[in-house]
């Protein structure tokens, strides 16, 4: 254990007061102190990874939005350090457009490049003293020892691949180590779990099959978050390596389309893969009728109706900017409801971890917050609160070994196996 890192983590964790832990009350403080001490020790030793954090486009990693400083982001390097979080997959996210044509693919590819550049700028030019790009599990372990944050890249949505299979290798060469095959909306690779429109591929398309094989060949993790049920089962049948769900919850606890059913969790376990449980309130817990009513009242008062994704896609930039302005006001008003009608809490989040562990097994569960893309819950609303997760896991009786698996070891194992499968296929050819 690197001494600088130990000191930094201990100091940052000490800064977290008992008050940060939502279940703390006067009468339970003595127990909580003991629990906190145990959790701190485990948290400090574990490699703690988050497999899904969104970034904005060109503005990210510029003086205007510098993740090396304290920012409004849920994930920046300062909060990561304070919360003892060792590494994060930043998402090269590209929204799905209706057009599956050359022009659409070109726009998407260019958007992806802007985000790749931003991540490289962060790790290589702006803050090489604070973080480093990791492209293998071994590198993650090495970087964690130095006290720097490990930055990894996942591509969210295979849409920017277009119909050019060589783009998969291009993304790999730029450091991407997983691709989420789709986002919201069917694409050229597979059908998406949302919105509920008739499938266009009946699961994974012919081109999608080639993408899966290419990712296996290169040693990239296939991410099944966002993809339709049929697409999921196709991928499970096609892949030669374990897969991941980089940010998904359990459908048994909240049956939204993006969460995994128990059958899917079992299949993921059999495949050797891992589900990284998402910290996005609406995926963890259905909104209470009271909260929904209050939200509707605010919308009515503001004369605002939230457009669906399809409507957003059809808008001009000016129309979209107008809607986003209204949405910001609406969001601010809604966040004021949190005290009265709390959204999901860290307890709900760990309920999903519990369920995934029960169904898939302790070796197949991890954490992928979706911070800065919608994630954030009471008690784990940004990276500075990561210790609270460990506290809750300790409170529920998870052992140090189990907690280390959940926080990073399972993901690193899967990633290593994906690399090994690629190496095997190379020697076989
Ligand atoms: Zn997502």
Coordinates of C-alpha atoms and ligand atoms in Angstrom, one line a residue:
X1 CA 0.0 0.0 0.0
X2 CA 1.4 3.4 -1.0
X3 CA 1.7 5.6 2.0
X4 CA 0.8 8.8 0.2
X5 CA -2.4 7.2 -1.0
X6 CA -3.2 5.8 2.5
X7 CA -2.8 9.2 4.0
X8 CA -4.8 10.9 1.4
X9 CA -7.7 8.5 1.5
X10 CA -7.7 8.4 5.3
X11 CA -7.8 12.2 5.5
X12 CA -10.5 12.5 2.9
X13 CA -12.6 9.9 4.5
X14 CA -12.2 11.5 7.9
X15 CA -13.8 14.5 6.4
X16 CA -17.0 12.6 5.9
X17 CA -19.0 13.2 9.0
X18 CA -21.5 10.7 10.5
X19 CA -24.2 13.1 9.3
X20 CA -23.4 12.1 5.8
X21 CA -24.7 8.6 6.6
X22 CA -28.5 8.9 6.3
X23 CA -29.4 6.2 8.8
X24 CA -27.3 7.7 11.6
X25 CA -29.3 8.8 14.7
X26 CA -28.2 9.7 18.2
X27 CA -29.0 6.3 19.7
X28 CA -27.1 4.4 17.0
X29 CA -24.0 6.6 16.9
X30 CA -21.8 4.3 18.9
X31 CA -22.5 1.4 16.7
X32 CA -22.2 3.6 13.6
X33 CA -18.7 4.8 14.8
X34 CA -17.5 1.2 14.9
X35 CA -19.1 0.4 11.6
X36 CA -17.6 3.5 10.0
X37 CA -14.1 2.6 11.2
X38 CA -14.5 -0.9 9.8
X39 CA -15.9 0.4 6.5
X40 CA -13.2 3.0 6.2
X41 CA -10.5 0.4 6.6
X42 CA -12.1 -1.8 3.9
X43 CA -12.8 1.1 1.6
X44 CA -9.2 2.3 1.8
X45 CA -7.8 -1.1 0.8
X46 CA -10.3 -2.0 -1.9
X47 CA -9.9 -1.0 -5.5
X48 CA -13.1 1.1 -6.0
X49 CA -14.4 1.5 -9.5
X50 CA -17.4 3.0 -11.1
X51 CA -18.2 1.7 -14.7
X52 CA -20.4 4.5 -15.9
X53 CA -20.1 8.3 -15.7
X54 CA -21.2 10.7 -18.4
X55 CA -19.3 13.7 -19.6
X56 CA -20.4 16.7 -21.5
X57 CA -19.0 17.3 -25.0
X58 CA -16.3 19.7 -26.0
X59 CA -16.5 21.8 -22.8
X60 CA -15.4 18.9 -20.6
X61 CA -11.7 19.1 -19.5
X62 CA -11.3 22.8 -20.5
X63 CA -10.7 25.7 -18.1
X64 CA -14.5 26.3 -18.2
X65 CA -15.2 22.8 -16.9
X66 CA -12.1 21.5 -15.2
X67 CA -12.5 18.1 -13.5
X68 CA -9.3 18.7 -11.6
X69 CA -11.1 21.4 -9.6
X70 CA -14.2 21.1 -7.4
X71 CA -17.0 21.4 -9.9
X72 CA -20.8 21.0 -10.1
X73 CA -20.2 17.6 -11.6
X74 CA -21.1 14.5 -9.5
X75 CA -17.8 13.0 -10.6
X76 CA -14.6 15.1 -10.7
X77 CA -11.1 14.3 -9.6
X78 CA -11.5 16.2 -6.3
X79 CA -14.7 14.4 -5.3
X80 CA -13.2 11.0 -6.4
X81 CA -10.3 11.6 -4.1
X82 CA -12.4 12.7 -1.2
X83 CA -14.7 9.7 -1.6
X84 CA -11.8 7.3 -2.0
X85 CA -12.8 6.2 -5.5
X86 CA -9.9 4.8 -7.5
X87 CA -11.2 4.7 -11.0
X88 CA -14.0 5.5 -13.3
X89 CA -15.1 4.6 -16.8
X90 CA -16.0 7.9 -18.6
X91 CA -18.6 7.4 -21.2
X92 CA -18.2 8.4 -24.8
X93 CA -22.0 8.8 -25.0
X94 CA -23.7 9.5 -28.3
X95 CA -27.5 10.0 -28.4
X96 CA -29.4 7.8 -30.9
X97 CA -30.8 9.6 -33.9
X98 CA -33.6 8.2 -36.0
X99 CA -31.6 8.1 -39.2
X100 CA -29.6 5.0 -39.7
X101 CA -27.7 6.4 -42.7
X102 CA -24.3 7.7 -43.6
X103 CA -25.1 11.3 -42.6
X104 CA -26.3 10.2 -39.2
X105 CA -23.3 7.9 -38.6
X106 CA -21.0 10.8 -39.6
X107 CA -22.5 13.2 -37.0
X108 CA -22.4 10.5 -34.3
X109 CA -18.8 9.5 -35.1
X110 CA -17.7 13.2 -34.9
X111 CA -19.5 13.5 -31.6
X112 CA -17.7 10.5 -30.3
X113 CA -14.4 11.9 -31.3
X114 CA -15.0 15.1 -29.4
X115 CA -15.5 13.1 -26.2
X116 CA -12.5 10.8 -26.8
X117 CA -10.4 14.0 -27.2
X118 CA -11.8 15.5 -24.0
X119 CA -10.9 12.4 -22.0
X120 CA -7.4 12.2 -23.4
X121 CA -7.0 16.0 -22.8
X122 CA -8.0 15.4 -19.2
X123 CA -5.6 12.5 -18.5
X124 CA -2.7 13.5 -20.7
X125 CA -2.6 17.3 -20.9
X126 CA -4.6 18.8 -18.1
X127 CA -4.0 16.6 -15.1
X128 CA -1.5 13.8 -15.7
X129 CA -0.4 14.4 -12.0
X130 CA -3.9 13.5 -10.8
X131 CA -5.1 10.8 -13.2
X132 CA -4.0 8.4 -15.8
X133 CA -5.7 6.5 -18.6
X134 CA -5.9 2.8 -18.0
X135 CA -6.5 0.3 -20.8
X136 CA -6.0 -2.9 -18.9
X137 CA -6.9 -4.3 -15.5
X138 CA -3.2 -4.5 -14.6
X139 CA -2.8 -0.8 -15.3
X140 CA -5.8 0.0 -13.1
X141 CA -4.1 -1.9 -10.2
X142 CA -0.8 -0.1 -10.9
X143 CA -2.4 3.4 -11.0
X144 CA -4.4 2.8 -7.9
X145 CA -1.1 2.2 -6.0
X146 CA 0.3 5.6 -7.1
X147 CA -2.6 7.5 -5.6
X148 CA -3.7 8.8 -9.0
X149 CA -7.3 8.2 -10.3
X150 CA -7.6 5.6 -13.1
X151 CA -9.6 6.9 -16.0
X152 CA -11.1 4.4 -18.4
X153 CA -13.2 4.8 -21.5
X154 CA -16.5 3.1 -22.4
X155 CA -18.4 4.0 -25.6
X156 CA -22.2 4.3 -24.8
X157 CA -24.0 3.5 -28.0
X158 CA -22.6 1.6 -31.0
X159 CA -24.3 4.0 -33.3
X160 CA -21.1 5.9 -34.1
X161 CA -19.5 2.7 -35.5
X162 CA -21.9 3.2 -38.4
X163 CA -21.5 0.3 -40.8
X164 CA -17.7 0.4 -40.8
X165 CA -16.4 -2.4 -38.7
X166 CA -12.9 -0.9 -38.6
X167 CA -14.3 1.8 -36.3
X168 CA -14.4 -0.8 -33.5
X169 CA -10.7 -1.1 -33.6
X170 CA -10.4 2.7 -33.9
X171 CA -12.3 3.1 -30.7
X172 CA -10.2 0.4 -29.1
X173 CA -7.0 2.1 -30.2
X174 CA -8.3 5.3 -28.6
X175 CA -8.6 3.5 -25.3
X176 CA -12.2 2.3 -25.2
X177 CA -12.6 -1.0 -23.4
X178 CA -16.3 -1.4 -23.5
X179 CA -19.1 -0.5 -25.9
X180 CA -22.7 -0.3 -24.9
X181 CA -24.3 -1.8 -28.0
X182 CA -27.3 0.6 -28.1
X183 CA -28.7 3.6 -26.2
X184 CA -32.4 4.5 -26.2
X185 CA -33.6 3.7 -29.7
X186 CA -32.9 0.8 -32.1
X187 CA -29.7 1.1 -34.1
X188 CA -27.8 -0.7 -36.8
X189 CA -26.4 -3.2 -34.3
X190 CA -29.4 -4.3 -32.2
X191 CA -32.8 -3.3 -30.8
X192 CA -32.9 -1.2 -27.7
X193 CA -35.0 -1.8 -24.6
X194 CA -36.5 1.7 -25.1
X195 CA -38.6 3.3 -26.3
X196 CA -41.1 0.5 -26.8
X197 CA -41.2 0.6 -30.6
X198 CA -41.5 -2.5 -32.9
X199 CA -38.0 -4.1 -33.2
X200 CA -36.1 -3.5 -36.5
X201 CA -33.5 -6.1 -36.1
X202 CA -35.2 -8.9 -34.2
X203 CA -32.4 -8.6 -31.6
X204 CA -28.9 -8.4 -32.9
X205 CA -28.6 -7.6 -36.6
X206 CA -26.2 -9.3 -39.0
X207 CA -23.8 -6.3 -38.7
X208 CA -24.3 -6.5 -34.9
X209 CA -23.0 -10.1 -34.9
X210 CA -19.8 -8.9 -36.6
X211 CA -19.5 -6.1 -34.0
X212 CA -19.8 -8.7 -31.2
X213 CA -17.2 -10.9 -32.9
X214 CA -14.8 -8.0 -33.4
X215 CA -15.1 -6.9 -29.8
X216 CA -14.3 -10.4 -28.7
X217 CA -11.3 -10.5 -31.0
X218 CA -10.0 -7.2 -29.7
X219 CA -10.7 -7.8 -26.1
X220 CA -13.4 -5.2 -25.5
X221 CA -16.2 -5.8 -23.0
X222 CA -19.6 -6.0 -24.5
X223 CA -22.1 -3.8 -22.5
X224 CA -25.7 -4.9 -22.5
X225 CA -27.2 -2.0 -20.5
X226 CA -29.9 -0.4 -22.7
X227 CA -30.3 -3.3 -25.1
X228 CA -33.6 -5.1 -25.7
X229 CA -34.4 -8.5 -24.1
X230 CA -34.0 -10.3 -27.4
X231 CA -30.8 -8.5 -28.2
X232 CA -29.5 -9.6 -24.7
X233 CA -30.2 -13.2 -25.4
X234 CA -28.6 -13.0 -28.8
X235 CA -25.5 -11.5 -27.3
X236 CA -25.3 -14.2 -24.6
X237 CA -25.5 -16.8 -27.4
X238 CA -22.9 -15.1 -29.6
X239 CA -20.2 -13.9 -27.3
X240 CA -17.0 -15.9 -26.6
X241 CA -16.2 -13.9 -23.5
X242 CA -18.0 -12.6 -20.4
X243 CA -20.2 -9.6 -20.8
X244 CA -21.1 -6.6 -18.6
X245 CA -24.1 -4.5 -17.9
X246 CA -22.3 -1.2 -17.1
X247 CA -25.2 0.6 -15.4
X248 CA -28.4 -1.5 -14.8
X249 CA -30.7 -2.4 -11.9
X250 CA -32.9 -5.3 -11.0
X251 CA -36.3 -5.6 -12.8
X252 CA -37.6 -7.7 -9.9
X253 CA -37.4 -4.7 -7.6
X254 CA -38.5 -2.1 -10.2
X255 CA -39.7 -3.3 -13.5
X256 CA -38.4 -0.6 -15.8
X257 CA -37.2 -1.6 -19.2
X258 CA -33.5 -1.0 -18.6
X259 CA -33.3 -3.2 -15.5
X260 CA -32.4 -6.9 -15.8
X261 CA -34.8 -9.6 -15.1
X262 CA -33.8 -12.5 -12.8
X263 CA -33.4 -14.7 -15.9
X264 CA -31.0 -12.2 -17.3
X265 CA -29.1 -12.0 -14.0
X266 CA -28.8 -15.8 -14.0
X267 CA -27.6 -15.8 -17.6
X268 CA -25.0 -13.1 -16.8
X269 CA -23.8 -15.2 -14.0
X270 CA -23.5 -18.3 -16.1
X271 CA -21.7 -16.3 -18.8
X272 CA -19.1 -15.2 -16.1
X273 CA -20.1 -11.6 -16.5
X274 CA -21.1 -8.8 -14.1
X275 CA -24.0 -6.4 -13.5
X276 CA -22.9 -3.0 -12.4
X277 CA -25.8 -1.7 -10.3
X278 CA -26.9 1.8 -11.3
X279 CA -27.5 4.7 -8.8
X280 CA -30.2 6.3 -10.8
X281 CA -33.3 6.9 -8.6
X282 CA -36.0 6.2 -11.1
X283 CA -34.5 2.9 -12.0
X284 CA -34.1 1.8 -8.4
X285 CA -37.6 2.8 -7.1
X286 CA -40.9 3.7 -8.6
X287 CA -41.9 7.3 -7.8
X288 CA -44.6 7.5 -5.1
X289 CA -48.0 8.7 -6.3
X290 CA -47.6 11.8 -4.0
X291 CA -44.3 12.8 -5.6
X292 CA -45.6 12.2 -9.1
X293 CA -48.7 14.4 -8.3
X294 CA -46.5 17.1 -6.9
X295 CA -44.3 16.9 -10.0
X296 CA -47.3 17.2 -12.3
X297 CA -48.5 20.2 -10.3
X298 CA -45.2 22.0 -10.9
X299 CA -45.2 21.2 -14.6
X300 CA -48.7 22.5 -14.9
X301 CA -47.8 25.7 -13.1
X302 CA -44.8 26.2 -15.4
X303 CA -46.8 25.3 -18.5
X304 CA -44.2 22.7 -19.2
X305 CA -44.5 19.3 -20.7
X306 CA -41.4 17.1 -20.8
X307 CA -40.9 16.1 -24.5
X308 CA -40.0 12.5 -25.1
X309 CA -36.7 11.5 -26.7
X310 CA -38.3 11.1 -30.2
X311 CA -39.7 14.7 -30.0
X312 CA -36.3 16.0 -28.8
X313 CA -34.6 14.4 -31.7
X314 CA -37.0 16.0 -34.2
X315 CA -36.3 19.5 -32.8
X316 CA -34.1 22.2 -34.2
X317 CA -31.1 23.3 -32.0
X318 CA -33.0 26.5 -31.1
X319 CA -36.1 24.6 -30.1
X320 CA -34.1 22.2 -28.1
X321 CA -32.2 25.0 -26.3
X322 CA -35.6 26.6 -25.4
X323 CA -36.9 23.3 -24.0
X324 CA -33.7 22.7 -22.0
X325 CA -34.0 26.2 -20.5
X326 CA -37.5 25.3 -19.3
X327 CA -36.4 21.9 -18.2
X328 CA -33.7 23.5 -15.9
X329 CA -36.3 25.5 -14.1
X330 CA -38.5 22.5 -13.8
X331 CA -35.7 20.3 -12.5
X332 CA -34.8 22.9 -9.9
X333 CA -38.4 23.0 -8.6
X334 CA -38.6 19.2 -8.6
X335 CA -35.3 18.8 -6.6
X336 CA -37.0 21.0 -3.9
X337 CA -39.5 18.1 -3.5
X338 CA -36.7 15.8 -2.3
X339 CA -37.1 16.6 1.4
X340 CA -40.8 15.9 1.4
X341 CA -40.9 13.0 -1.0
X342 CA -37.4 11.6 -1.0
X343 CA -36.4 9.8 -4.2
X344 CA -34.3 6.6 -3.9
X345 CA -31.8 6.4 -1.1
X346 CA -28.6 4.5 -0.6
X347 CA -30.8 1.8 1.1
X348 CA -32.7 1.3 -2.2
X349 CA -29.4 1.2 -4.1
X350 CA -28.0 -1.5 -1.8
X351 CA -31.3 -3.4 -2.0
X352 CA -30.6 -3.8 -5.8
X353 CA -27.1 -5.0 -5.0
X354 CA -28.5 -7.5 -2.5
X355 CA -31.0 -8.8 -5.0
X356 CA -28.4 -9.1 -7.8
X357 CA -26.1 -11.0 -5.3
X358 CA -28.9 -13.3 -4.4
X359 CA -29.7 -14.2 -8.0
X360 CA -26.4 -13.9 -9.8
X361 CA -24.0 -14.5 -7.0
X362 CA -21.4 -12.4 -5.3
X363 CA -18.9 -12.8 -8.1
X364 CA -21.2 -11.1 -10.6
X365 CA -22.2 -7.7 -9.1
X366 CA -20.5 -4.3 -9.2
X367 CA -21.3 -0.6 -9.3
X368 CA -22.0 1.7 -12.3
X369 CA -23.5 5.0 -11.1
X370 CA -24.6 6.8 -14.2
X371 CA -23.4 10.0 -12.5
X372 CA -23.7 13.2 -14.6
X373 CA -26.1 11.3 -16.8
X374 CA -29.0 11.1 -14.4
X375 CA -27.5 9.1 -11.5
X376 CA -27.4 10.3 -7.9
X377 CA -29.5 9.2 -4.9
X378 CA -29.8 10.3 -1.3
X379 CA -26.6 9.2 0.4
X380 CA -24.7 8.5 -2.8
X381 CA -25.3 11.7 -4.8
X382 CA -21.8 12.2 -6.0
X383 CA -18.3 10.5 -5.7
X384 CA -17.5 12.2 -2.5
X385 CA -20.1 10.0 -0.8
X386 CA -18.7 6.7 -2.1
X387 CA -17.8 5.5 1.4
X388 CA -21.5 5.5 2.4
X389 CA -22.0 2.5 0.1
X390 CA -19.3 0.6 1.9
X391 CA -20.8 1.6 5.2
X392 CA -24.2 0.2 4.1
X393 CA -22.6 -3.0 2.8
X394 CA -20.8 -3.5 6.1
X395 CA -24.0 -2.8 8.0
X396 CA -25.7 -5.5 6.0
X397 CA -23.1 -8.1 6.8
X398 CA -21.0 -8.2 3.6
X399 CA -17.4 -9.4 4.3
X400 CA -14.3 -7.4 3.3
X401 CA -13.8 -9.9 0.5
X402 CA -17.3 -9.5 -0.8
X403 CA -17.1 -5.7 -0.7
X404 CA -13.8 -5.7 -2.6
X405 CA -15.5 -7.9 -5.3
X406 CA -18.4 -5.5 -5.6
X407 CA -16.3 -2.4 -5.7
X408 CA -13.9 -3.5 -8.4
X409 CA -12.5 -7.0 -8.3
X410 CA -15.4 -8.6 -10.2
X411 CA -15.1 -6.0 -13.0
X412 CA -11.3 -6.4 -13.1
X413 CA -11.8 -10.2 -13.3
X414 CA -14.2 -10.0 -16.2
X415 CA -12.0 -7.5 -18.0
X416 CA -9.1 -9.8 -17.6
X417 CA -11.1 -12.7 -18.9
X418 CA -12.2 -10.7 -21.9
X419 CA -8.5 -10.0 -22.6
X420 CA -7.5 -13.6 -22.2
X421 CA -10.3 -14.8 -24.5
X422 CA -9.0 -12.3 -27.2
X423 CA -5.4 -13.6 -26.7
X424 CA -6.6 -17.2 -27.0
X425 CA -8.4 -16.5 -30.3
X426 CA -5.3 -14.9 -31.6
X427 CA -3.1 -17.9 -30.9
X428 CA -5.8 -20.2 -32.4
X429 CA -5.8 -18.3 -35.7
Ligands
LIG1 ZN1 -27.1 5.0 -20.1

